[in-house]
C-alpha cells in the first residue's frame, strides 16, 4: 500500500504512544505518558515500533481510498501482511501465534489513527507561499 510520509509518521507515533502508555502500570492517557518521556526514550520507542509497523504497512495490499475517507483493511489482510513480514525464527507455534497477534494489534492501532485522505487536486495553496 502506498502511504504518504505524513500518514506513516502519524501511524507510527500513535502506535508508539499506545505502547508507551501500556508500559506504565498506572492508568494514564497516551499523550501524558508520551510528554513525560525524554526525547531519547521517545526516539528509541519510535524506532522499535517503526521497525515492526512500517514493513507491515508497506506489505498491505493496494486499495483505492476515496478522498475524505481513511484506508480500511480486513483482519485477514492485516494478518496476512504481518505473517509475510514476520521473520522465520526457530520458535514454537504458540510463541509465533502470540507474536502475530501482538503485531496485528499494534498495526491495527496505527491504522486507526491514519488521517483522512485529501484530494490532491482540491488543495489550494495560498498566494503568499
PDB file of N, CA and C in Angstrom, residues 17-120:
ATOM      1  N   UNK A  17       2.810   5.841  21.098  1.00  0.00           N
ATOM      2  CA  UNK A  17       2.169   6.423  22.275  1.00  0.00           C
ATOM      3  C   UNK A  17       1.359   5.365  23.020  1.00  0.00           C
ATOM      4  N   UNK A  18       0.658   4.529  22.276  1.00  0.00           N
ATOM      5  CA  UNK A  18      -0.122   3.464  22.903  1.00  0.00           C
ATOM      6  C   UNK A  18       0.791   2.457  23.597  1.00  0.00           C
ATOM      7  N   UNK A  19       1.910   2.117  22.948  1.00  0.00           N
ATOM      8  CA  UNK A  19       2.865   1.191  23.553  1.00  0.00           C
ATOM      9  C   UNK A  19       3.479   1.791  24.818  1.00  0.00           C
ATOM     10  N   UNK A  20       3.772   3.080  24.791  1.00  0.00           N
ATOM     11  CA  UNK A  20       4.350   3.740  25.964  1.00  0.00           C
ATOM     12  C   UNK A  20       3.362   3.741  27.120  1.00  0.00           C
ATOM     13  N   UNK A  21       2.098   4.004  26.834  1.00  0.00           N
ATOM     14  CA  UNK A  21       1.081   4.010  27.894  1.00  0.00           C
ATOM     15  C   UNK A  21       0.865   2.603  28.434  1.00  0.00           C
ATOM     16  N   UNK A  22       1.052   1.588  27.601  1.00  0.00           N
ATOM     17  CA  UNK A  22       0.899   0.209  28.053  1.00  0.00           C
ATOM     18  C   UNK A  22       2.015  -0.236  28.977  1.00  0.00           C
ATOM     19  N   UNK A  23       3.178   0.417  28.891  1.00  0.00           N
ATOM     20  CA  UNK A  23       4.305   0.052  29.750  1.00  0.00           C
ATOM     21  C   UNK A  23       4.174   0.629  31.149  1.00  0.00           C
ATOM     22  N   UNK A  24       3.296   1.627  31.327  1.00  0.00           N
ATOM     23  CA  UNK A  24       3.109   2.270  32.625  1.00  0.00           C
ATOM     24  C   UNK A  24       1.991   1.539  33.362  1.00  0.00           C
ATOM     25  N   UNK A  25       2.219   1.243  34.608  1.00  0.00           N
ATOM     26  CA  UNK A  25       1.236   0.468  35.374  1.00  0.00           C
ATOM     27  C   UNK A  25      -0.004   1.275  35.732  1.00  0.00           C
ATOM     28  N   UNK A  26       0.171   2.543  35.989  1.00  0.00           N
ATOM     29  CA  UNK A  26      -0.993   3.349  36.370  1.00  0.00           C
ATOM     30  C   UNK A  26      -1.790   3.718  35.123  1.00  0.00           C
ATOM     31  N   UNK A  27      -3.055   3.995  35.335  1.00  0.00           N
ATOM     32  CA  UNK A  27      -3.921   4.414  34.225  1.00  0.00           C
ATOM     33  C   UNK A  27      -3.564   5.846  33.856  1.00  0.00           C
ATOM     34  N   UNK A  28      -3.068   6.016  32.661  1.00  0.00           N
ATOM     35  CA  UNK A  28      -2.708   7.350  32.212  1.00  0.00           C
ATOM     36  C   UNK A  28      -3.047   7.478  30.737  1.00  0.00           C
ATOM     37  N   UNK A  29      -3.235   8.693  30.313  1.00  0.00           N
ATOM     38  CA  UNK A  29      -3.519   8.940  28.913  1.00  0.00           C
ATOM     39  C   UNK A  29      -2.238   8.766  28.103  1.00  0.00           C
ATOM     40  N   UNK A  30      -2.404   8.352  26.853  1.00  0.00           N
ATOM     41  CA  UNK A  30      -1.253   8.138  25.984  1.00  0.00           C
ATOM     42  C   UNK A  30      -0.391   9.394  25.869  1.00  0.00           C
ATOM     43  N   UNK A  31      -1.039  10.548  25.692  1.00  0.00           N
ATOM     44  CA  UNK A  31      -0.293  11.792  25.499  1.00  0.00           C
ATOM     45  C   UNK A  31       0.460  12.216  26.753  1.00  0.00           C
ATOM     46  N   UNK A  32      -0.125  11.961  27.925  1.00  0.00           N
ATOM     47  CA  UNK A  32       0.548  12.327  29.175  1.00  0.00           C
ATOM     48  C   UNK A  32       1.831  11.523  29.368  1.00  0.00           C
ATOM     49  N   UNK A  33       1.750  10.235  29.104  1.00  0.00           N
ATOM     50  CA  UNK A  33       2.932   9.379  29.231  1.00  0.00           C
ATOM     51  C   UNK A  33       3.976   9.796  28.203  1.00  0.00           C
ATOM     52  N   UNK A  34       3.520  10.094  26.994  1.00  0.00           N
ATOM     53  CA  UNK A  34       4.426  10.491  25.911  1.00  0.00           C
ATOM     54  C   UNK A  34       5.170  11.774  26.267  1.00  0.00           C
ATOM     55  N   UNK A  35       4.465  12.755  26.805  1.00  0.00           N
ATOM     56  CA  UNK A  35       5.080  14.024  27.171  1.00  0.00           C
ATOM     57  C   UNK A  35       6.061  13.866  28.329  1.00  0.00           C
ATOM     58  N   UNK A  36       5.821  12.906  29.197  1.00  0.00           N
ATOM     59  CA  UNK A  36       6.702  12.690  30.345  1.00  0.00           C
ATOM     60  C   UNK A  36       8.007  11.987  29.945  1.00  0.00           C
ATOM     61  N   UNK A  37       8.034  11.373  28.781  1.00  0.00           N
ATOM     62  CA  UNK A  37       9.240  10.661  28.341  1.00  0.00           C
ATOM     63  C   UNK A  37      10.297  11.648  27.846  1.00  0.00           C
ATOM     64  N   UNK A  38      11.566  11.272  28.004  1.00  0.00           N
ATOM     65  CA  UNK A  38      12.633  12.103  27.455  1.00  0.00           C
ATOM     66  C   UNK A  38      12.679  11.911  25.938  1.00  0.00           C
ATOM     67  N   UNK A  39      13.332  12.822  25.257  1.00  0.00           N
ATOM     68  CA  UNK A  39      13.396  12.748  23.800  1.00  0.00           C
ATOM     69  C   UNK A  39      14.116  11.491  23.323  1.00  0.00           C
ATOM     70  N   UNK A  40      15.141  11.079  24.024  1.00  0.00           N
ATOM     71  CA  UNK A  40      15.871   9.882  23.608  1.00  0.00           C
ATOM     72  C   UNK A  40      15.030   8.628  23.832  1.00  0.00           C
ATOM     73  N   UNK A  41      14.231   8.618  24.903  1.00  0.00           N
ATOM     74  CA  UNK A  41      13.327   7.482  25.133  1.00  0.00           C
ATOM     75  C   UNK A  41      12.261   7.421  24.055  1.00  0.00           C
ATOM     76  N   UNK A  42      11.753   8.587  23.652  1.00  0.00           N
ATOM     77  CA  UNK A  42      10.778   8.627  22.549  1.00  0.00           C
ATOM     78  C   UNK A  42      11.395   8.082  21.270  1.00  0.00           C
ATOM     79  N   UNK A  43      12.633   8.508  20.992  1.00  0.00           N
ATOM     80  CA  UNK A  43      13.305   8.044  19.788  1.00  0.00           C
ATOM     81  C   UNK A  43      13.450   6.526  19.792  1.00  0.00           C
ATOM     82  N   UNK A  44      13.908   5.976  20.905  1.00  0.00           N
ATOM     83  CA  UNK A  44      14.098   4.526  20.987  1.00  0.00           C
ATOM     84  C   UNK A  44      12.777   3.786  20.800  1.00  0.00           C
ATOM     85  N   UNK A  45      11.719   4.298  21.394  1.00  0.00           N
ATOM     86  CA  UNK A  45      10.411   3.665  21.250  1.00  0.00           C
ATOM     87  C   UNK A  45       9.894   3.790  19.814  1.00  0.00           C
ATOM     88  N   UNK A  46      10.051   4.968  19.210  1.00  0.00           N
ATOM     89  CA  UNK A  46       9.631   5.151  17.817  1.00  0.00           C
ATOM     90  C   UNK A  46      10.404   4.225  16.880  1.00  0.00           C
ATOM     91  N   UNK A  47      11.685   4.053  17.136  1.00  0.00           N
ATOM     92  CA  UNK A  47      12.499   3.175  16.294  1.00  0.00           C
ATOM     93  C   UNK A  47      12.043   1.725  16.427  1.00  0.00           C
ATOM     94  N   UNK A  48      11.756   1.307  17.636  1.00  0.00           N
ATOM     95  CA  UNK A  48      11.324  -0.072  17.867  1.00  0.00           C
ATOM     96  C   UNK A  48       9.944  -0.335  17.268  1.00  0.00           C
ATOM     97  N   UNK A  49       9.021   0.572  17.489  1.00  0.00           N
ATOM     98  CA  UNK A  49       7.668   0.397  16.942  1.00  0.00           C
ATOM     99  C   UNK A  49       7.693   0.514  15.423  1.00  0.00           C
ATOM    100  N   UNK A  50       8.451   1.456  14.915  1.00  0.00           N
ATOM    101  CA  UNK A  50       8.548   1.633  13.473  1.00  0.00           C
ATOM    102  C   UNK A  50       9.107   0.415  12.765  1.00  0.00           C
ATOM    103  N   UNK A  51      10.061  -0.254  13.394  1.00  0.00           N
ATOM    104  CA  UNK A  51      10.644  -1.448  12.770  1.00  0.00           C
ATOM    105  C   UNK A  51       9.638  -2.596  12.705  1.00  0.00           C
ATOM    106  N   UNK A  52       8.606  -2.543  13.516  1.00  0.00           N
ATOM    107  CA  UNK A  52       7.574  -3.577  13.484  1.00  0.00           C
ATOM    108  C   UNK A  52       6.381  -3.174  12.621  1.00  0.00           C
ATOM    109  N   UNK A  53       6.007  -1.897  12.645  1.00  0.00           N
ATOM    110  CA  UNK A  53       4.792  -1.442  11.968  1.00  0.00           C
ATOM    111  C   UNK A  53       5.025  -1.107  10.491  1.00  0.00           C
ATOM    112  N   UNK A  54       6.108  -0.416  10.179  1.00  0.00           N
ATOM    113  CA  UNK A  54       6.319   0.061   8.811  1.00  0.00           C
ATOM    114  C   UNK A  54       6.396  -1.061   7.773  1.00  0.00           C
ATOM    115  N   UNK A  55       7.148  -2.146   7.997  1.00  0.00           N
ATOM    116  CA  UNK A  55       7.168  -3.206   6.975  1.00  0.00           C
ATOM    117  C   UNK A  55       5.780  -3.803   6.726  1.00  0.00           C
ATOM    118  N   UNK A  56       4.984  -3.899   7.768  1.00  0.00           N
ATOM    119  CA  UNK A  56       3.638  -4.457   7.613  1.00  0.00           C
ATOM    120  C   UNK A  56       2.757  -3.498   6.822  1.00  0.00           C
ATOM    121  N   UNK A  57       2.839  -2.213   7.132  1.00  0.00           N
ATOM    122  CA  UNK A  57       2.009  -1.249   6.418  1.00  0.00           C
ATOM    123  C   UNK A  57       2.362  -1.199   4.938  1.00  0.00           C
ATOM    124  N   UNK A  58       3.630  -1.354   4.625  1.00  0.00           N
ATOM    125  CA  UNK A  58       4.039  -1.361   3.221  1.00  0.00           C
ATOM    126  C   UNK A  58       3.658  -2.658   2.523  1.00  0.00           C
ATOM    127  N   UNK A  59       3.484  -3.735   3.281  1.00  0.00           N
ATOM    128  CA  UNK A  59       3.100  -5.023   2.703  1.00  0.00           C
ATOM    129  C   UNK A  59       1.594  -5.162   2.507  1.00  0.00           C
ATOM    130  N   UNK A  60       0.827  -4.221   3.033  1.00  0.00           N
ATOM    131  CA  UNK A  60      -0.624  -4.283   2.860  1.00  0.00           C
ATOM    132  C   UNK A  60      -0.978  -4.134   1.381  1.00  0.00           C
ATOM    133  N   UNK A  61      -2.077  -4.760   0.953  1.00  0.00           N
ATOM    134  CA  UNK A  61      -2.438  -4.682  -0.463  1.00  0.00           C
ATOM    135  C   UNK A  61      -2.861  -3.268  -0.866  1.00  0.00           C
ATOM    136  N   UNK A  62      -2.639  -2.947  -2.138  1.00  0.00           N
ATOM    137  CA  UNK A  62      -3.054  -1.648  -2.662  1.00  0.00           C
ATOM    138  C   UNK A  62      -4.570  -1.611  -2.783  1.00  0.00           C
ATOM    139  N   UNK A  63      -5.157  -0.571  -2.241  1.00  0.00           N
ATOM    140  CA  UNK A  63      -6.595  -0.375  -2.349  1.00  0.00           C
ATOM    141  C   UNK A  63      -6.856   1.070  -2.757  1.00  0.00           C
ATOM    142  N   UNK A  64      -7.996   1.300  -3.364  1.00  0.00           N
ATOM    143  CA  UNK A  64      -8.394   2.655  -3.711  1.00  0.00           C
ATOM    144  C   UNK A  64      -9.019   3.298  -2.476  1.00  0.00           C
ATOM    145  N   UNK A  65      -8.527   4.482  -2.133  1.00  0.00           N
ATOM    146  CA  UNK A  65      -9.047   5.205  -0.972  1.00  0.00           C
ATOM    147  C   UNK A  65      -9.644   6.509  -1.476  1.00  0.00           C
ATOM    148  N   UNK A  66     -10.974   6.615  -1.459  1.00  0.00           N
ATOM    149  CA  UNK A  66     -11.593   7.862  -1.907  1.00  0.00           C
ATOM    150  C   UNK A  66     -11.221   9.016  -0.985  1.00  0.00           C
ATOM    151  N   UNK A  67     -11.204  10.211  -1.550  1.00  0.00           N
ATOM    152  CA  UNK A  67     -10.907  11.401  -0.748  1.00  0.00           C
ATOM    153  C   UNK A  67     -11.969  11.560   0.332  1.00  0.00           C
ATOM    154  N   UNK A  68     -11.539  11.943   1.510  1.00  0.00           N
ATOM    155  CA  UNK A  68     -12.458  12.133   2.625  1.00  0.00           C
ATOM    156  C   UNK A  68     -12.655  10.891   3.480  1.00  0.00           C
ATOM    157  N   UNK A  69     -11.933   9.802   3.182  1.00  0.00           N
ATOM    158  CA  UNK A  69     -12.045   8.576   3.971  1.00  0.00           C
ATOM    159  C   UNK A  69     -10.661   8.105   4.380  1.00  0.00           C
ATOM    160  N   UNK A  70     -10.643   7.150   5.288  1.00  0.00           N
ATOM    161  CA  UNK A  70      -9.391   6.532   5.713  1.00  0.00           C
ATOM    162  C   UNK A  70      -9.279   5.178   5.025  1.00  0.00           C
ATOM    163  N   UNK A  71      -8.057   4.700   4.811  1.00  0.00           N
ATOM    164  CA  UNK A  71      -7.917   3.344   4.277  1.00  0.00           C
ATOM    165  C   UNK A  71      -8.406   2.323   5.300  1.00  0.00           C
ATOM    166  N   UNK A  72      -9.125   1.331   4.841  1.00  0.00           N
ATOM    167  CA  UNK A  72      -9.601   0.273   5.723  1.00  0.00           C
ATOM    168  C   UNK A  72      -9.160  -1.074   5.170  1.00  0.00           C
ATOM    169  N   UNK A  73      -8.763  -1.939   6.075  1.00  0.00           N
ATOM    170  CA  UNK A  73      -8.282  -3.262   5.706  1.00  0.00           C
ATOM    171  C   UNK A  73      -9.000  -4.293   6.556  1.00  0.00           C
ATOM    172  N   UNK A  74      -9.209  -5.464   5.973  1.00  0.00           N
ATOM    173  CA  UNK A  74      -9.848  -6.540   6.727  1.00  0.00           C
ATOM    174  C   UNK A  74      -8.833  -7.154   7.683  1.00  0.00           C
ATOM    175  N   UNK A  75      -9.347  -7.889   8.651  1.00  0.00           N
ATOM    176  CA  UNK A  75      -8.474  -8.574   9.614  1.00  0.00           C
ATOM    177  C   UNK A  75      -7.574  -9.564   8.883  1.00  0.00           C
ATOM    178  N   UNK A  76      -8.116 -10.212   7.866  1.00  0.00           N
ATOM    179  CA  UNK A  76      -7.338 -11.187   7.093  1.00  0.00           C
ATOM    180  C   UNK A  76      -6.191 -10.519   6.338  1.00  0.00           C
ATOM    181  N   UNK A  77      -6.438  -9.342   5.754  1.00  0.00           N
ATOM    182  CA  UNK A  77      -5.385  -8.630   5.036  1.00  0.00           C
ATOM    183  C   UNK A  77      -4.259  -8.213   5.973  1.00  0.00           C
ATOM    184  N   UNK A  78      -4.607  -7.727   7.147  1.00  0.00           N
ATOM    185  CA  UNK A  78      -3.591  -7.303   8.116  1.00  0.00           C
ATOM    186  C   UNK A  78      -2.808  -8.512   8.621  1.00  0.00           C
ATOM    187  N   UNK A  79      -3.504  -9.578   8.951  1.00  0.00           N
ATOM    188  CA  UNK A  79      -2.837 -10.790   9.451  1.00  0.00           C
ATOM    189  C   UNK A  79      -1.911 -11.382   8.399  1.00  0.00           C
ATOM    190  N   UNK A  80      -2.346 -11.405   7.146  1.00  0.00           N
ATOM    191  CA  UNK A  80      -1.504 -11.922   6.066  1.00  0.00           C
ATOM    192  C   UNK A  80      -0.241 -11.078   5.902  1.00  0.00           C
ATOM    193  N   UNK A  81      -0.384  -9.756   5.978  1.00  0.00           N
ATOM    194  CA  UNK A  81       0.775  -8.871   5.858  1.00  0.00           C
ATOM    195  C   UNK A  81       1.739  -9.061   7.026  1.00  0.00           C
ATOM    196  N   UNK A  82       1.200  -9.249   8.227  1.00  0.00           N
ATOM    197  CA  UNK A  82       2.053  -9.463   9.401  1.00  0.00           C
ATOM    198  C   UNK A  82       2.815 -10.772   9.253  1.00  0.00           C
ATOM    199  N   UNK A  83       2.119 -11.828   8.889  1.00  0.00           N
ATOM    200  CA  UNK A  83       2.780 -13.127   8.738  1.00  0.00           C
ATOM    201  C   UNK A  83       3.829 -13.102   7.634  1.00  0.00           C
ATOM    202  N   UNK A  84       3.599 -12.318   6.584  1.00  0.00           N
ATOM    203  CA  UNK A  84       4.564 -12.229   5.487  1.00  0.00           C
ATOM    204  C   UNK A  84       5.838 -11.488   5.901  1.00  0.00           C
ATOM    205  N   UNK A  85       5.704 -10.552   6.822  1.00  0.00           N
ATOM    206  CA  UNK A  85       6.866  -9.763   7.232  1.00  0.00           C
ATOM    207  C   UNK A  85       7.540 -10.264   8.496  1.00  0.00           C
ATOM    208  N   UNK A  86       6.898 -11.168   9.213  1.00  0.00           N
ATOM    209  CA  UNK A  86       7.476 -11.703  10.439  1.00  0.00           C
ATOM    210  C   UNK A  86       8.623 -12.645  10.086  1.00  0.00           C
ATOM    211  N   UNK A  87       9.748 -12.434  10.700  1.00  0.00           N
ATOM    212  CA  UNK A  87      10.931 -13.243  10.410  1.00  0.00           C
ATOM    213  C   UNK A  87      10.688 -14.700  10.786  1.00  0.00           C
ATOM    214  N   UNK A  88      11.191 -15.569   9.956  1.00  0.00           N
ATOM    215  CA  UNK A  88      11.078 -17.004  10.236  1.00  0.00           C
ATOM    216  C   UNK A  88      12.142 -17.392  11.251  1.00  0.00           C
ATOM    217  N   UNK A  89      11.783 -17.372  12.503  1.00  0.00           N
ATOM    218  CA  UNK A  89      12.721 -17.735  13.564  1.00  0.00           C
ATOM    219  C   UNK A  89      12.391 -19.138  14.063  1.00  0.00           C
ATOM    220  N   UNK A  90      13.324 -19.710  14.723  1.00  0.00           N
ATOM    221  CA  UNK A  90      13.138 -21.047  15.289  1.00  0.00           C
ATOM    222  C   UNK A  90      12.388 -20.938  16.609  1.00  0.00           C
ATOM    223  N   UNK A  91      11.107 -20.629  16.518  1.00  0.00           N
ATOM    224  CA  UNK A  91      10.267 -20.543  17.710  1.00  0.00           C
ATOM    225  C   UNK A  91       9.084 -21.474  17.536  1.00  0.00           C
ATOM    226  N   UNK A  92       8.463 -21.785  18.628  1.00  0.00           N
ATOM    227  CA  UNK A  92       7.322 -22.684  18.589  1.00  0.00           C
ATOM    228  C   UNK A  92       6.088 -22.025  17.997  1.00  0.00           C
ATOM    229  N   UNK A  93       5.101 -22.859  17.711  1.00  0.00           N
ATOM    230  CA  UNK A  93       3.867 -22.362  17.110  1.00  0.00           C
ATOM    231  C   UNK A  93       3.153 -21.390  18.033  1.00  0.00           C
ATOM    232  N   UNK A  94       3.141 -21.660  19.315  1.00  0.00           N
ATOM    233  CA  UNK A  94       2.437 -20.795  20.254  1.00  0.00           C
ATOM    234  C   UNK A  94       3.106 -19.423  20.347  1.00  0.00           C
ATOM    235  N   UNK A  95       4.416 -19.411  20.442  1.00  0.00           N
ATOM    236  CA  UNK A  95       5.145 -18.140  20.528  1.00  0.00           C
ATOM    237  C   UNK A  95       4.957 -17.320  19.258  1.00  0.00           C
ATOM    238  N   UNK A  96       4.946 -17.986  18.105  1.00  0.00           N
ATOM    239  CA  UNK A  96       4.732 -17.289  16.837  1.00  0.00           C
ATOM    240  C   UNK A  96       3.309 -16.729  16.773  1.00  0.00           C
ATOM    241  N   UNK A  97       2.353 -17.499  17.251  1.00  0.00           N
ATOM    242  CA  UNK A  97       0.963 -17.047  17.236  1.00  0.00           C
ATOM    243  C   UNK A  97       0.791 -15.805  18.109  1.00  0.00           C
ATOM    244  N   UNK A  98       1.442 -15.789  19.259  1.00  0.00           N
ATOM    245  CA  UNK A  98       1.381 -14.630  20.157  1.00  0.00           C
ATOM    246  C   UNK A  98       2.052 -13.419  19.497  1.00  0.00           C
ATOM    247  N   UNK A  99       3.183 -13.632  18.837  1.00  0.00           N
ATOM    248  CA  UNK A  99       3.880 -12.539  18.154  1.00  0.00           C
ATOM    249  C   UNK A  99       3.023 -11.954  17.035  1.00  0.00           C
ATOM    250  N   UNK A 100       2.363 -12.822  16.286  1.00  0.00           N
ATOM    251  CA  UNK A 100       1.486 -12.353  15.208  1.00  0.00           C
ATOM    252  C   UNK A 100       0.329 -11.546  15.787  1.00  0.00           C
ATOM    253  N   UNK A 101      -0.300 -12.047  16.840  1.00  0.00           N
ATOM    254  CA  UNK A 101      -1.431 -11.349  17.452  1.00  0.00           C
ATOM    255  C   UNK A 101      -1.018  -9.984  17.993  1.00  0.00           C
ATOM    256  N   UNK A 102       0.146  -9.914  18.631  1.00  0.00           N
ATOM    257  CA  UNK A 102       0.623  -8.642  19.180  1.00  0.00           C
ATOM    258  C   UNK A 102       0.909  -7.641  18.070  1.00  0.00           C
ATOM    259  N   UNK A 103       1.538  -8.102  17.005  1.00  0.00           N
ATOM    260  CA  UNK A 103       1.866  -7.197  15.907  1.00  0.00           C
ATOM    261  C   UNK A 103       0.605  -6.763  15.160  1.00  0.00           C
ATOM    262  N   UNK A 104      -0.365  -7.650  15.009  1.00  0.00           N
ATOM    263  CA  UNK A 104      -1.637  -7.271  14.372  1.00  0.00           C
ATOM    264  C   UNK A 104      -2.314  -6.173  15.179  1.00  0.00           C
ATOM    265  N   UNK A 105      -2.308  -6.302  16.492  1.00  0.00           N
ATOM    266  CA  UNK A 105      -2.906  -5.282  17.357  1.00  0.00           C
ATOM    267  C   UNK A 105      -2.170  -3.953  17.211  1.00  0.00           C
ATOM    268  N   UNK A 106      -0.855  -3.994  17.159  1.00  0.00           N
ATOM    269  CA  UNK A 106      -0.060  -2.780  17.001  1.00  0.00           C
ATOM    270  C   UNK A 106      -0.342  -2.113  15.656  1.00  0.00           C
ATOM    271  N   UNK A 107      -0.429  -2.902  14.599  1.00  0.00           N
ATOM    272  CA  UNK A 107      -0.707  -2.345  13.268  1.00  0.00           C
ATOM    273  C   UNK A 107      -2.133  -1.801  13.213  1.00  0.00           C
ATOM    274  N   UNK A 108      -3.078  -2.500  13.821  1.00  0.00           N
ATOM    275  CA  UNK A 108      -4.465  -2.009  13.866  1.00  0.00           C
ATOM    276  C   UNK A 108      -4.527  -0.652  14.580  1.00  0.00           C
ATOM    277  N   UNK A 109      -3.776  -0.498  15.659  1.00  0.00           N
ATOM    278  CA  UNK A 109      -3.725   0.775  16.375  1.00  0.00           C
ATOM    279  C   UNK A 109      -3.182   1.873  15.470  1.00  0.00           C
ATOM    280  N   UNK A 110      -2.130   1.547  14.730  1.00  0.00           N
ATOM    281  CA  UNK A 110      -1.540   2.522  13.810  1.00  0.00           C
ATOM    282  C   UNK A 110      -2.517   2.887  12.697  1.00  0.00           C
ATOM    283  N   UNK A 111      -3.187   1.903  12.125  1.00  0.00           N
ATOM    284  CA  UNK A 111      -4.125   2.164  11.033  1.00  0.00           C
ATOM    285  C   UNK A 111      -5.331   2.974  11.493  1.00  0.00           C
ATOM    286  N   UNK A 112      -5.745   2.783  12.725  1.00  0.00           N
ATOM    287  CA  UNK A 112      -6.905   3.508  13.237  1.00  0.00           C
ATOM    288  C   UNK A 112      -6.638   5.008  13.357  1.00  0.00           C
ATOM    289  N   UNK A 113      -5.381   5.392  13.472  1.00  0.00           N
ATOM    290  CA  UNK A 113      -5.039   6.798  13.651  1.00  0.00           C
ATOM    291  C   UNK A 113      -4.625   7.499  12.360  1.00  0.00           C
ATOM    292  N   UNK A 114      -4.712   6.800  11.240  1.00  0.00           N
ATOM    293  CA  UNK A 114      -4.352   7.432   9.972  1.00  0.00           C
ATOM    294  C   UNK A 114      -5.259   8.625   9.699  1.00  0.00           C
ATOM    295  N   UNK A 115      -4.693   9.717   9.181  1.00  0.00           N
ATOM    296  CA  UNK A 115      -5.538  10.868   8.864  1.00  0.00           C
ATOM    297  C   UNK A 115      -6.416  10.581   7.643  1.00  0.00           C
ATOM    298  N   UNK A 116      -7.456  11.359   7.501  1.00  0.00           N
ATOM    299  CA  UNK A 116      -8.369  11.234   6.365  1.00  0.00           C
ATOM    300  C   UNK A 116      -7.631  11.649   5.090  1.00  0.00           C
ATOM    301  N   UNK A 117      -7.817  10.868   4.023  1.00  0.00           N
ATOM    302  CA  UNK A 117      -7.175  11.199   2.747  1.00  0.00           C
ATOM    303  C   UNK A 117      -7.808  12.448   2.156  1.00  0.00           C
ATOM    304  N   UNK A 118      -6.959  13.295   1.582  1.00  0.00           N
ATOM    305  CA  UNK A 118      -7.442  14.506   0.933  1.00  0.00           C
ATOM    306  C   UNK A 118      -7.209  14.389  -0.561  1.00  0.00           C
ATOM    307  N   UNK A 119      -8.051  15.042  -1.328  1.00  0.00           N
ATOM    308  CA  UNK A 119      -7.913  15.047  -2.780  1.00  0.00           C
ATOM    309  C   UNK A 119      -6.787  16.012  -3.142  1.00  0.00           C
ATOM    310  N   UNK A 120      -5.705  15.523  -3.762  1.00  0.00           N
ATOM    311  CA  UNK A 120      -4.588  16.424  -4.070  1.00  0.00           C
ATOM    312  C   UNK A 120      -4.949  17.494  -5.090  1.00  0.00           C
TER     313      UNK A 120
END
